[in-house]
Amino acid sequence: EDKVVQSPLSLVVHEGDTVTLNCSYEVTNFRSLLWYKQEKKAPTFLFMLTSSGIEKKSGRLSSILDKKELFSILNITATQTGDSAIYLCAVEPYNTDKLIFGTGTRLQVFP
Amino acid sequence: GAVVSQHPSRVICKSGTSVKIECRSLDFQATTMFWYRQFPKQSLMLMATSNEGSKATYEQGVEKDKFLINHASLTLSTLTVTSAHPEDSSFYICSALPKGTGQGEQYFGPGTRLTVT
């Protein structure tokens, strides 16, 4: 059965800290891995990763995929209170447009 | 960017009644739309995949007679929760895959919070 597991489930840090969120997966016919940020409503797209070892970066956020070890990490440097959210990892297999979501990591950043 | 709307954003209904939730892609056509359910502090659970002009494909454990999905056009899918019960109270989110998109990027609606009393 396809599954996506994120860790930690919850993380509390202070502003300025750097955090690393983990996502591991077991999926038949992997096509891509996506990261989303969810605040109060629907998830907003952050990154899509398809190739191993190539870092995607957007401001203080970056992500990388390791297809051999079947995981991805999302890094956030110099965290701000606005980074407080649930971060969702999802995997898309080939031959389907479905996304398999992980459990999510709830990040709380305090001033 | 691509925008997906949902209506209503919040609804309260009595047990035993039916509720319809609409999902619209505002500036693109979507041959495929997805319906998710999210319980508090939990991740998104895919309920069904809705394809324009054909029957929806439901995930295991989702009752198709209870959660009726209609994808009548390339910009609209509806989810009807029939004979709602308090345990159906949840956050329902739709997403849409733009026509011709080869990979990955579903656009999510803002969600509908359903409370059944």
Short mmCIF file of C-alpha atoms in Angstrom, two decimals:
data_model
loop_
_atom_site.label_atom_id
_atom_site.label_comp_id
_atom_site.label_asym_id
_atom_site.label_seq_id
_atom_site.Cartn_x
_atom_site.Cartn_y
_atom_site.Cartn_z
CA GLU A 1 0.00 0.00 0.00
CA ASP A 2 1.30 3.44 -0.94
CA LYS A 3 2.08 5.65 2.01
CA VAL A 4 3.71 8.92 2.91
CA VAL A 5 5.01 9.62 6.40
CA GLN A 6 6.12 12.96 7.74
CA SER A 7 8.15 13.77 10.80
CA PRO A 8 8.07 15.31 13.23
CA LEU A 9 4.31 15.57 13.68
CA SER A 10 4.74 18.80 15.56
CA LEU A 11 7.54 21.32 16.02
CA VAL A 12 7.79 24.42 18.17
CA VAL A 13 10.64 26.88 17.58
CA HIS A 14 11.58 30.49 18.14
CA GLU A 15 11.88 33.09 15.44
CA GLY A 16 15.21 32.92 13.71
CA ASP A 17 15.64 29.18 14.15
CA THR A 18 16.18 26.87 11.20
CA VAL A 19 13.91 23.86 10.84
CA THR A 20 14.04 20.70 8.78
CA LEU A 21 10.88 18.79 7.98
CA ASN A 22 11.06 15.23 6.77
CA CYS A 23 8.93 13.24 4.36
CA SER A 24 9.50 9.59 3.53
CA TYR A 25 7.45 7.58 1.12
CA GLU A 26 6.70 4.14 -0.22
CA VAL A 27 4.92 4.53 -3.52
CA THR A 28 4.66 2.32 -6.56
CA ASN A 29 5.78 4.12 -9.72
CA PHE A 30 6.82 7.40 -8.16
CA ARG A 31 6.41 10.44 -10.40
CA SER A 32 6.73 13.53 -8.22
CA LEU A 33 6.72 14.80 -4.65
CA LEU A 34 5.04 18.03 -3.67
CA TRP A 35 5.21 20.25 -0.60
CA TYR A 36 2.31 22.41 0.54
CA LYS A 37 1.78 24.94 3.30
CA GLN A 38 -1.61 24.94 4.97
CA GLU A 39 -2.67 27.77 7.22
CA LYS A 40 -6.31 28.22 8.02
CA LYS A 41 -7.81 27.08 4.77
CA ALA A 42 -6.64 25.14 1.76
CA PRO A 43 -3.04 24.14 1.09
CA THR A 44 -0.87 26.42 -0.98
CA PHE A 45 1.73 24.95 -3.27
CA LEU A 46 5.40 25.31 -2.37
CA PHE A 47 7.52 22.94 -4.44
CA MET A 48 7.33 20.04 -6.83
CA LEU A 49 10.31 17.70 -6.98
CA THR A 50 10.89 15.05 -9.58
CA SER A 51 14.64 14.59 -9.78
CA SER A 52 17.01 13.43 -7.10
CA GLY A 53 19.59 15.76 -5.71
CA ILE A 54 18.35 18.98 -7.25
CA GLU A 55 17.48 21.58 -4.65
CA LYS A 56 14.49 23.78 -5.19
CA LYS A 57 14.64 27.13 -3.44
CA SER A 58 12.24 29.96 -2.80
CA GLY A 59 13.41 32.62 -0.41
CA ARG A 60 14.02 31.06 2.98
CA LEU A 61 12.49 27.76 1.95
CA SER A 62 14.30 25.00 0.14
CA SER A 63 13.65 21.36 -0.57
CA ILE A 64 15.50 18.39 -1.94
CA LEU A 65 14.55 14.87 -2.96
CA ASP A 66 16.45 11.62 -2.56
CA LYS A 67 14.83 9.00 -4.80
CA LYS A 68 17.24 6.31 -3.75
CA GLU A 69 16.44 6.62 -0.05
CA LEU A 70 12.82 7.61 -0.75
CA PHE A 71 12.64 10.83 1.19
CA SER A 72 12.54 14.57 0.91
CA ILE A 73 13.32 17.38 3.30
CA LEU A 74 11.94 20.88 3.53
CA ASN A 75 14.21 23.45 5.14
CA ILE A 76 13.11 26.79 6.47
CA THR A 77 15.85 29.17 7.58
CA ALA A 78 15.46 32.23 9.80
CA THR A 79 11.91 31.23 10.66
CA GLN A 80 9.25 33.87 11.19
CA THR A 81 5.92 33.71 12.99
CA GLY A 82 4.24 33.76 9.58
CA ASP A 83 5.81 30.40 8.86
CA SER A 84 3.52 28.85 11.46
CA ALA A 85 1.37 26.36 9.56
CA ILE A 86 0.89 22.72 8.73
CA TYR A 87 3.33 21.56 6.09
CA LEU A 88 2.03 18.76 3.92
CA CYS A 89 4.03 16.45 1.74
CA ALA A 90 2.28 14.58 -1.08
CA VAL A 91 3.44 12.06 -3.64
CA GLU A 92 2.02 11.52 -7.10
CA PRO A 93 2.47 8.12 -8.72
CA TYR A 94 2.58 7.59 -12.46
CA ASN A 95 -0.61 6.65 -14.27
CA THR A 96 -2.75 8.62 -11.89
CA ASP A 97 -3.29 12.25 -11.04
CA LYS A 98 -4.03 11.38 -7.43
CA LEU A 99 -1.95 12.78 -4.62
CA ILE A 100 -1.15 10.71 -1.56
CA PHE A 101 -0.76 13.04 1.37
CA GLY A 102 1.41 12.56 4.39
CA THR A 103 0.35 13.15 7.95
CA GLY A 104 1.61 16.73 7.95
CA THR A 105 3.96 18.56 10.30
CA ARG A 106 2.51 21.31 12.45
CA LEU A 107 5.09 24.07 12.83
CA GLN A 108 4.66 26.79 15.43
CA VAL A 109 7.09 29.69 15.45
CA PHE A 110 7.05 31.90 18.52
CA PRO A 111 8.54 35.40 18.71
CA GLY B 1 -2.54 32.11 -11.37
CA ALA B 2 -5.22 29.44 -11.46
CA VAL B 3 -8.07 30.02 -9.02
CA VAL B 4 -10.48 27.50 -7.60
CA SER B 5 -13.51 28.60 -5.61
CA GLN B 6 -15.78 26.68 -3.29
CA HIS B 7 -19.25 27.54 -2.15
CA PRO B 8 -20.35 27.75 0.54
CA SER B 9 -17.29 28.39 2.69
CA ARG B 10 -19.16 27.37 5.79
CA VAL B 11 -22.45 25.56 6.30
CA ILE B 12 -24.38 24.33 9.29
CA CYS B 13 -27.16 21.85 8.70
CA LYS B 14 -29.40 19.60 10.71
CA SER B 15 -28.94 15.88 10.90
CA GLY B 16 -30.78 14.08 8.12
CA THR B 17 -30.64 16.91 5.59
CA SER B 18 -28.50 17.07 2.45
CA VAL B 19 -25.87 19.64 1.66
CA LYS B 20 -24.39 20.53 -1.72
CA ILE B 21 -20.88 21.96 -2.04
CA GLU B 22 -19.72 23.49 -5.31
CA CYS B 23 -16.20 23.59 -6.64
CA ARG B 24 -15.42 25.86 -9.58
CA SER B 25 -12.28 26.51 -11.57
CA LEU B 26 -12.53 30.20 -12.35
CA ASP B 27 -9.97 30.81 -15.04
CA PHE B 28 -9.17 27.41 -16.45
CA GLN B 29 -10.82 24.20 -17.54
CA ALA B 30 -10.43 21.13 -15.40
CA THR B 31 -11.19 17.70 -16.74
CA THR B 32 -10.36 16.26 -13.34
CA MET B 33 -11.31 17.50 -9.91
CA PHE B 34 -10.64 15.88 -6.56
CA TRP B 35 -12.56 15.95 -3.32
CA TYR B 36 -10.74 15.70 0.00
CA ARG B 37 -11.84 15.57 3.57
CA GLN B 38 -9.82 16.82 6.49
CA PHE B 39 -10.53 16.20 10.16
CA PRO B 40 -9.07 18.56 12.78
CA LYS B 41 -5.31 18.25 13.07
CA GLN B 42 -5.22 15.54 10.42
CA SER B 43 -4.05 15.37 6.86
CA LEU B 44 -6.08 15.49 3.68
CA MET B 45 -7.85 12.26 2.81
CA LEU B 46 -8.82 11.80 -0.81
CA MET B 47 -12.49 10.88 -1.09
CA ALA B 48 -13.02 10.69 -4.82
CA THR B 49 -11.78 11.69 -8.23
CA SER B 50 -14.29 13.46 -10.42
CA ASN B 51 -13.94 13.40 -14.20
CA GLU B 52 -16.01 15.62 -16.45
CA GLY B 53 -18.76 13.71 -18.14
CA SER B 54 -18.22 10.41 -16.36
CA LYS B 55 -18.86 8.80 -13.01
CA ALA B 56 -16.63 9.66 -10.09
CA THR B 57 -14.10 7.18 -8.79
CA TYR B 58 -14.38 6.73 -5.05
CA GLU B 59 -11.61 5.75 -2.66
CA GLN B 60 -11.98 2.66 -0.59
CA GLY B 61 -14.26 3.18 2.38
CA VAL B 62 -16.07 6.20 0.93
CA GLU B 63 -19.79 5.60 0.42
CA LYS B 64 -20.72 6.72 -3.06
CA ASP B 65 -24.42 6.84 -2.24
CA LYS B 66 -23.75 9.16 0.65
CA PHE B 67 -21.27 11.46 -1.06
CA LEU B 68 -22.73 12.17 -4.48
CA ILE B 69 -20.35 13.77 -6.94
CA ASN B 70 -21.33 15.39 -10.19
CA HIS B 71 -18.87 16.91 -12.65
CA ALA B 72 -21.26 18.49 -15.10
CA SER B 73 -18.87 20.81 -16.89
CA LEU B 74 -15.19 21.54 -17.30
CA THR B 75 -15.38 24.19 -14.60
CA LEU B 76 -17.78 22.78 -12.03
CA SER B 77 -17.94 19.78 -9.75
CA THR B 78 -20.39 19.34 -6.91
CA LEU B 79 -20.30 17.18 -3.80
CA THR B 80 -23.62 16.44 -2.12
CA VAL B 81 -23.55 15.00 1.37
CA THR B 82 -26.84 13.15 1.65
CA SER B 83 -28.64 12.49 4.92
CA ALA B 84 -25.85 14.19 6.81
CA HIS B 85 -24.96 13.10 10.32
CA PRO B 86 -22.75 14.73 12.95
CA GLU B 87 -19.87 12.43 12.05
CA ASP B 88 -19.90 13.98 8.56
CA SER B 89 -18.85 17.28 10.10
CA SER B 90 -15.50 18.06 8.57
CA PHE B 91 -13.54 20.36 6.31
CA TYR B 92 -14.11 19.47 2.66
CA ILE B 93 -11.58 20.67 0.10
CA CYS B 94 -11.67 20.31 -3.65
CA SER B 95 -8.81 20.62 -6.08
CA ALA B 96 -8.72 20.92 -9.84
CA LEU B 97 -6.23 19.74 -12.40
CA PRO B 98 -6.01 22.05 -15.42
CA LYS B 99 -6.87 20.44 -18.75
CA GLY B 100 -3.79 19.36 -20.57
CA THR B 101 -1.58 19.50 -17.50
CA GLY B 102 0.78 16.61 -17.57
CA GLN B 103 1.87 16.52 -14.01
CA GLY B 104 1.36 17.34 -10.42
CA GLU B 105 0.00 20.76 -9.78
CA GLN B 106 -3.50 20.57 -8.50
CA TYR B 107 -5.04 23.88 -7.51
CA PHE B 108 -6.96 23.78 -4.25
CA GLY B 109 -10.15 25.52 -3.36
CA PRO B 110 -10.44 27.38 -0.05
CA GLY B 111 -12.46 24.59 1.54
CA THR B 112 -15.93 24.25 3.03
CA ARG B 113 -16.46 23.67 6.70
CA LEU B 114 -19.52 21.52 7.28
CA THR B 115 -21.09 21.26 10.71
CA VAL B 116 -23.97 18.86 11.17
CA THR B 117 -26.01 19.41 14.32
#
